[in-house]
Short mmCIF file of N, CA and C in Angstrom, two decimals:
data_model
loop_
_atom_site.label_atom_id
_atom_site.label_comp_id
_atom_site.label_asym_id
_atom_site.label_seq_id
_atom_site.Cartn_x
_atom_site.Cartn_y
_atom_site.Cartn_z
N MET L 4 111.78 264.28 169.05
CA MET L 4 113.00 264.18 168.76
C MET L 4 112.71 263.36 166.95
N ASP L 5 113.65 264.12 166.17
CA ASP L 5 113.43 263.73 164.82
C ASP L 5 114.09 262.68 164.43
N GLN L 6 113.38 261.60 163.99
CA GLN L 6 113.95 260.05 163.56
C GLN L 6 114.21 260.16 162.18
N SER L 7 113.97 261.30 161.35
CA SER L 7 114.10 261.11 159.79
C SER L 7 115.81 261.09 159.80
N PRO L 8 116.17 260.29 158.30
CA PRO L 8 117.44 260.22 158.27
C PRO L 8 118.15 261.39 157.49
N LYS L 9 119.29 261.77 158.11
CA LYS L 9 119.97 263.01 157.42
C LYS L 9 120.33 262.71 156.01
N PRO L 10 120.16 264.02 155.09
CA PRO L 10 120.63 263.93 153.74
C PRO L 10 121.93 263.73 153.37
N LYS L 11 122.47 262.91 152.53
CA LYS L 11 123.58 262.83 152.40
C LYS L 11 124.49 264.14 151.63
N LEU L 12 125.43 264.42 152.13
CA LEU L 12 125.86 265.90 151.42
C LEU L 12 126.67 265.94 149.76
N ARG L 13 126.28 266.63 149.44
CA ARG L 13 126.55 266.44 147.87
C ARG L 13 128.11 266.63 147.90
N PRO L 14 129.51 266.23 147.22
CA PRO L 14 130.89 266.51 147.19
C PRO L 14 130.58 268.25 146.96
N LYS L 15 131.80 268.81 147.61
CA LYS L 15 131.68 270.29 147.17
C LYS L 15 132.70 270.32 146.03
N LEU L 16 132.41 271.23 145.28
CA LEU L 16 133.24 271.55 143.82
C LEU L 16 133.94 272.79 144.24
N ARG L 17 134.98 272.60 143.96
CA ARG L 17 136.16 273.82 144.02
C ARG L 17 136.56 274.05 142.36
N LEU L 18 136.03 275.15 142.29
CA LEU L 18 136.49 275.75 140.38
C LEU L 18 136.70 276.91 140.58
N SER L 19 137.50 277.13 139.82
CA SER L 19 138.10 278.56 139.70
C SER L 19 137.28 279.59 138.81
N TYR L 20 137.45 280.57 138.69
CA TYR L 20 137.03 281.70 138.03
C TYR L 20 137.24 281.34 136.60
N ASP L 21 138.20 280.84 135.99
CA ASP L 21 138.48 280.48 134.68
C ASP L 21 137.51 279.28 134.42
N ASP L 22 137.46 278.50 135.22
CA ASP L 22 136.76 277.14 135.18
C ASP L 22 135.01 277.84 135.11
N LEU L 23 134.73 278.57 135.95
CA LEU L 23 133.24 279.08 135.78
C LEU L 23 132.88 279.76 134.44
N LYS L 24 134.06 280.48 134.04
CA LYS L 24 134.11 280.96 132.52
C LYS L 24 133.63 279.98 131.34
N LYS L 25 134.50 278.92 131.74
CA LYS L 25 134.35 277.99 130.60
C LYS L 25 133.09 277.14 130.50
N ILE L 26 132.71 276.97 131.81
CA ILE L 26 131.34 276.52 131.87
C ILE L 26 130.33 277.27 131.20
N GLU L 27 130.55 278.57 131.55
CA GLU L 27 129.38 279.49 130.93
C GLU L 27 129.55 279.57 129.37
N ARG L 28 130.77 279.61 128.94
CA ARG L 28 130.58 279.53 127.57
C ARG L 28 129.96 278.25 126.86
N VAL L 29 130.34 277.10 127.41
CA VAL L 29 129.46 276.18 126.76
C VAL L 29 127.98 276.26 126.91
N VAL L 30 127.65 276.66 128.23
CA VAL L 30 126.14 276.59 128.63
C VAL L 30 125.55 277.60 127.58
N ASN L 31 126.19 278.80 127.23
CA ASN L 31 125.81 279.56 126.65
C ASN L 31 125.32 279.16 124.99
N GLU L 32 126.53 278.54 124.53
CA GLU L 32 126.37 278.14 123.35
C GLU L 32 125.48 277.07 123.06
N GLU L 33 125.29 276.10 123.95
CA GLU L 33 124.63 274.78 123.87
C GLU L 33 122.83 275.17 124.27
N ALA L 34 122.89 276.19 124.99
CA ALA L 34 121.34 276.67 125.27
C ALA L 34 120.77 277.78 124.44
N LYS L 35 121.31 278.05 123.21
CA LYS L 35 120.96 279.25 122.29
C LYS L 35 119.41 278.91 122.16
N GLY L 36 118.66 279.89 122.54
CA GLY L 36 117.52 279.60 122.21
C GLY L 36 116.50 279.33 123.44
N GLU L 37 117.44 279.11 124.26
CA GLU L 37 116.51 278.93 125.85
C GLU L 37 116.68 279.80 126.54
N GLY L 38 115.96 279.42 127.80
CA GLY L 38 115.81 280.69 128.85
C GLY L 38 116.77 280.02 130.08
N VAL L 39 116.42 280.82 130.81
CA VAL L 39 117.21 280.35 132.36
C VAL L 39 117.11 278.86 132.59
N ALA L 40 115.84 278.42 132.82
CA ALA L 40 115.46 277.19 132.99
C ALA L 40 116.43 276.11 132.17
N GLY L 41 116.54 276.42 130.90
CA GLY L 41 117.31 275.66 129.92
C GLY L 41 118.98 275.54 130.19
N ARG L 42 119.25 276.64 130.46
CA ARG L 42 120.82 276.95 131.03
C ARG L 42 120.99 276.28 132.40
N ASN L 43 119.97 276.43 133.23
CA ASN L 43 120.39 275.67 134.66
C ASN L 43 120.30 274.29 134.40
N ALA L 44 119.46 273.62 133.66
CA ALA L 44 119.59 272.44 133.21
C ALA L 44 120.84 271.79 132.85
N ILE L 45 121.48 272.57 131.88
CA ILE L 45 122.66 272.24 131.21
C ILE L 45 123.60 272.34 132.52
N ARG L 46 123.93 273.61 133.16
CA ARG L 46 124.66 273.69 134.29
C ARG L 46 124.51 272.57 135.25
N GLY L 47 123.40 271.96 135.44
CA GLY L 47 123.34 271.01 136.81
C GLY L 47 124.01 269.81 135.88
N VAL L 48 123.74 269.53 134.49
CA VAL L 48 124.56 268.25 134.15
C VAL L 48 125.70 268.25 134.10
N ILE L 49 126.55 269.46 133.77
CA ILE L 49 127.89 269.55 133.88
C ILE L 49 128.57 269.67 135.49
N PHE L 50 127.74 270.00 136.36
CA PHE L 50 128.15 269.80 137.47
C PHE L 50 127.98 268.42 138.16
N ASN L 51 126.90 268.01 137.88
CA ASN L 51 126.83 266.33 138.28
C ASN L 51 128.10 265.56 137.52
N ARG L 52 128.24 265.97 136.44
CA ARG L 52 129.30 265.26 135.78
C ARG L 52 130.74 265.28 136.64
N LEU L 53 131.03 266.32 136.99
CA LEU L 53 132.05 267.16 137.79
C LEU L 53 132.07 266.19 139.39
N MET L 54 130.65 266.02 139.75
CA MET L 54 130.65 265.17 141.14
C MET L 54 130.76 263.62 140.95
N SER L 55 130.61 263.36 139.58
CA SER L 55 130.23 261.68 139.33
C SER L 55 131.68 260.91 139.12
N GLU L 56 131.96 259.74 139.71
CA GLU L 56 133.22 259.12 139.63
C GLU L 56 132.85 258.53 138.02
N ARG L 57 132.18 258.62 137.35
CA ARG L 57 131.71 257.82 136.00
C ARG L 57 132.32 258.92 135.07
N PHE L 58 132.83 260.13 135.45
CA PHE L 58 133.25 261.19 134.57
C PHE L 58 134.67 261.82 135.23
N PRO L 59 135.68 262.35 133.99
CA PRO L 59 136.90 263.09 134.97
C PRO L 59 136.17 264.00 135.90
N ASN L 60 137.29 264.52 136.41
CA ASN L 60 136.82 265.44 137.70
C ASN L 60 137.58 266.91 137.36
N SER L 61 137.83 267.20 136.03
CA SER L 61 138.27 268.46 135.88
C SER L 61 137.50 269.03 134.73
N VAL L 62 137.15 270.30 134.37
CA VAL L 62 136.24 271.18 133.74
C VAL L 62 136.79 270.82 132.36
N ASP L 63 137.94 270.87 132.09
CA ASP L 63 138.46 270.53 130.72
C ASP L 63 138.18 269.30 130.38
N GLU L 64 138.24 268.39 131.05
CA GLU L 64 138.38 267.08 130.63
C GLU L 64 136.51 266.86 130.52
N VAL L 65 135.73 267.26 131.39
CA VAL L 65 134.38 267.09 131.31
C VAL L 65 133.91 267.86 129.94
N LEU L 66 134.25 269.20 129.76
CA LEU L 66 133.60 269.82 128.72
C LEU L 66 134.40 269.29 127.56
N SER L 67 134.82 268.05 126.94
CA SER L 67 135.51 267.56 125.81
C SER L 67 134.34 267.65 124.51
N PRO L 68 135.34 267.97 123.38
CA PRO L 68 134.53 267.96 121.90
C PRO L 68 133.86 266.93 121.82
N LYS L 69 133.80 265.74 122.27
CA LYS L 69 133.14 264.63 122.30
C LYS L 69 131.76 264.62 122.61
N GLU L 70 131.68 265.25 123.93
CA GLU L 70 130.64 265.32 124.90
C GLU L 70 130.03 266.59 124.44
N PHE L 71 130.43 267.82 124.12
CA PHE L 71 129.88 269.09 124.04
C PHE L 71 130.08 269.72 122.64
N GLU L 72 129.04 269.66 122.03
CA GLU L 72 129.32 270.26 120.27
C GLU L 72 130.01 271.33 120.48
N PRO L 73 129.75 272.30 120.91
CA PRO L 73 130.33 273.56 120.77
C PRO L 73 131.84 273.52 120.99
N VAL L 74 132.37 272.58 121.63
CA VAL L 74 133.94 272.74 121.77
C VAL L 74 134.52 272.03 120.63
N GLY L 75 133.74 270.95 119.99
CA GLY L 75 134.49 270.40 118.79
C GLY L 75 134.25 271.75 117.77
N LYS L 76 133.25 272.30 117.67
CA LYS L 76 132.57 273.10 116.69
C LYS L 76 133.94 274.15 116.67
N TYR L 77 134.13 274.67 117.56
CA TYR L 77 135.02 275.70 117.67
C TYR L 77 136.50 275.61 117.92
N GLY L 78 136.83 274.37 118.27
CA GLY L 78 138.14 273.88 118.39
C GLY L 78 138.76 273.84 120.07
N SER L 79 138.11 274.79 120.59
CA SER L 79 138.42 274.93 122.03
C SER L 79 137.48 275.47 122.80
N ILE L 80 137.18 275.27 124.00
CA ILE L 80 136.30 276.20 124.77
C ILE L 80 136.58 277.54 124.89
N ASP L 81 137.68 277.97 124.74
CA ASP L 81 137.99 279.43 124.87
C ASP L 81 138.01 280.28 123.59
N LYS L 82 137.64 279.51 122.55
CA LYS L 82 137.43 279.94 120.99
C LYS L 82 135.81 279.85 120.92
N ILE L 83 135.06 279.63 121.87
CA ILE L 83 133.49 279.63 121.86
C ILE L 83 133.23 281.20 121.93
N PRO L 84 132.50 281.89 120.63
CA PRO L 84 132.33 283.23 121.01
C PRO L 84 131.33 283.56 121.82
N VAL L 85 131.59 284.38 122.78
CA VAL L 85 130.55 284.95 123.81
C VAL L 85 130.87 286.34 124.11
N ASP L 86 129.98 287.44 123.78
CA ASP L 86 130.09 288.77 124.04
C ASP L 86 130.54 288.91 125.78
N GLU L 87 131.24 289.63 126.13
CA GLU L 87 131.82 289.62 127.27
C GLU L 87 130.92 290.26 128.66
N ASN L 88 129.89 291.12 127.98
CA ASN L 88 128.65 291.68 128.90
C ASN L 88 127.73 290.37 128.96
N ILE L 89 127.60 289.27 127.99
CA ILE L 89 126.69 288.42 128.10
C ILE L 89 127.46 287.52 128.91
N LEU L 90 128.69 287.15 128.85
CA LEU L 90 129.44 286.18 129.65
C LEU L 90 129.13 286.67 131.29
N ASN L 91 129.45 287.95 131.46
CA ASN L 91 129.32 288.19 132.75
C ASN L 91 127.87 288.19 133.24
N GLU L 92 126.86 288.34 132.65
CA GLU L 92 125.31 288.28 132.98
C GLU L 92 125.30 286.54 133.25
N ARG L 93 125.75 286.03 132.64
CA ARG L 93 125.53 284.17 132.68
C ARG L 93 126.29 283.89 133.82
N LEU L 94 127.55 284.55 134.27
CA LEU L 94 128.13 284.34 135.54
C LEU L 94 127.52 284.60 136.62
N THR L 95 126.85 285.51 136.61
CA THR L 95 125.68 286.28 137.72
C THR L 95 124.64 285.16 137.73
N GLU L 96 123.94 284.81 136.45
CA GLU L 96 123.05 283.65 136.52
C GLU L 96 123.48 282.58 137.17
N MET L 97 124.76 282.33 136.93
CA MET L 97 125.13 280.66 137.25
C MET L 97 125.07 280.96 139.03
N ALA L 98 125.67 282.13 139.28
CA ALA L 98 125.92 282.50 141.05
C ALA L 98 124.49 282.30 141.76
N ASP L 99 123.37 282.83 140.85
CA ASP L 99 121.95 282.84 141.50
C ASP L 99 121.90 281.32 141.48
N TYR L 100 122.06 280.31 140.48
CA TYR L 100 121.71 279.16 140.35
C TYR L 100 122.23 278.22 141.55
N ILE L 101 123.52 278.42 141.92
CA ILE L 101 124.37 277.79 142.68
C ILE L 101 123.82 277.97 144.10
N GLN L 102 123.48 279.49 144.51
CA GLN L 102 123.36 279.74 145.82
C GLN L 102 121.55 279.40 146.01
N TYR L 103 120.72 279.13 144.84
CA TYR L 103 119.49 278.56 145.26
C TYR L 103 119.74 276.98 145.66
N GLY L 104 120.73 276.26 145.14
CA GLY L 104 121.05 275.07 145.88
C GLY L 104 120.10 273.95 145.16
N LYS L 105 119.29 274.28 144.37
CA LYS L 105 118.59 273.14 143.53
C LYS L 105 119.04 272.80 142.31
N ASP L 106 119.35 271.31 141.91
CA ASP L 106 119.71 270.70 140.96
C ASP L 106 118.63 270.95 139.85
N ALA L 107 118.51 271.70 138.82
CA ALA L 107 117.69 271.91 137.62
C ALA L 107 117.66 270.63 136.95
N SER L 108 118.83 269.99 136.75
CA SER L 108 118.71 268.78 135.71
C SER L 108 118.21 267.12 136.80
N LYS L 109 117.79 267.42 137.93
CA LYS L 109 117.37 266.57 138.74
C LYS L 109 118.29 265.31 138.84
N GLY L 110 119.67 265.69 138.77
CA GLY L 110 120.76 264.63 139.10
C GLY L 110 121.08 263.75 137.59
N SER L 111 120.71 264.49 136.72
CA SER L 111 120.95 264.00 135.17
C SER L 111 122.48 264.09 134.99
N THR L 112 123.14 263.00 134.19
CA THR L 112 124.47 263.65 133.66
C THR L 112 124.38 263.37 132.07
N PHE L 113 123.35 263.59 131.47
CA PHE L 113 123.20 263.74 130.09
C PHE L 113 122.01 264.74 129.84
N PHE L 114 121.97 265.18 128.69
CA PHE L 114 120.94 265.93 128.43
C PHE L 114 120.77 265.86 126.67
N VAL L 115 119.30 266.08 126.36
CA VAL L 115 119.06 265.91 124.88
C VAL L 115 117.99 267.19 124.46
N ASN L 116 118.29 267.89 123.24
CA ASN L 116 117.65 268.75 122.90
C ASN L 116 116.46 267.94 122.13
N LYS L 117 115.40 267.44 122.37
CA LYS L 117 114.31 266.80 121.77
C LYS L 117 114.03 267.26 120.46
N LYS L 118 113.93 268.43 120.29
CA LYS L 118 113.60 269.06 118.69
C LYS L 118 114.43 268.84 117.83
N LEU L 119 115.60 268.95 118.40
CA LEU L 119 117.03 268.78 117.47
C LEU L 119 117.27 266.99 117.23
N ALA L 120 117.39 266.36 118.10
CA ALA L 120 117.38 265.04 118.32
C ALA L 120 116.45 264.31 117.45
N LYS L 121 115.02 264.93 117.60
CA LYS L 121 114.16 264.17 116.46
C LYS L 121 114.32 264.92 114.98
N LYS L 122 114.68 265.99 114.68
CA LYS L 122 115.48 266.51 113.31
C LYS L 122 116.32 265.50 113.07
N ARG L 123 117.40 265.29 113.79
CA ARG L 123 118.45 264.49 113.20
C ARG L 123 118.12 262.96 113.28
N LYS L 124 117.17 262.58 113.80
CA LYS L 124 116.80 261.05 113.99
C LYS L 124 117.57 260.46 114.83
N THR L 125 118.03 261.05 115.95
CA THR L 125 118.86 260.56 117.15
C THR L 125 118.21 260.57 118.58
N ASP L 126 116.64 260.65 118.58
CA ASP L 126 115.99 260.78 119.45
C ASP L 126 115.79 259.08 119.92
N PHE L 127 116.33 258.63 120.94
CA PHE L 127 116.12 257.30 121.35
C PHE L 127 115.36 257.29 122.65
N GLY L 128 114.85 258.32 122.89
CA GLY L 128 113.66 257.98 124.07
C GLY L 128 114.39 258.45 125.41
N GLY L 129 115.80 258.33 125.17
CA GLY L 129 116.65 258.70 126.57
C GLY L 129 116.38 259.86 127.45
#
């Protein structure tokens, strides 16, 4: 008989297709120059924020201009430019990430580009 504790289930997210497209617009812009691993880490951070009580529970509120630079840069999520073919590729990539079921950000609710932070002198070691 197995005596190991059962893992706690993560809350389920129910996101609309429009919400997924918004997430991918931000991910695509935030992860310019990054590969799949970088994009998955950003997806993980966004999903972790959506599941955390420390953050709002809607995509529009989580992807605020204060938290995600591209949203402020372009004025809104919907104005972030992404080629439709690339957006569709990213949505497929996100589906693969979700089905894999492993959090690429390891529970993080924040991320930092170390090279950019060092250049800006905003790398505080977090």
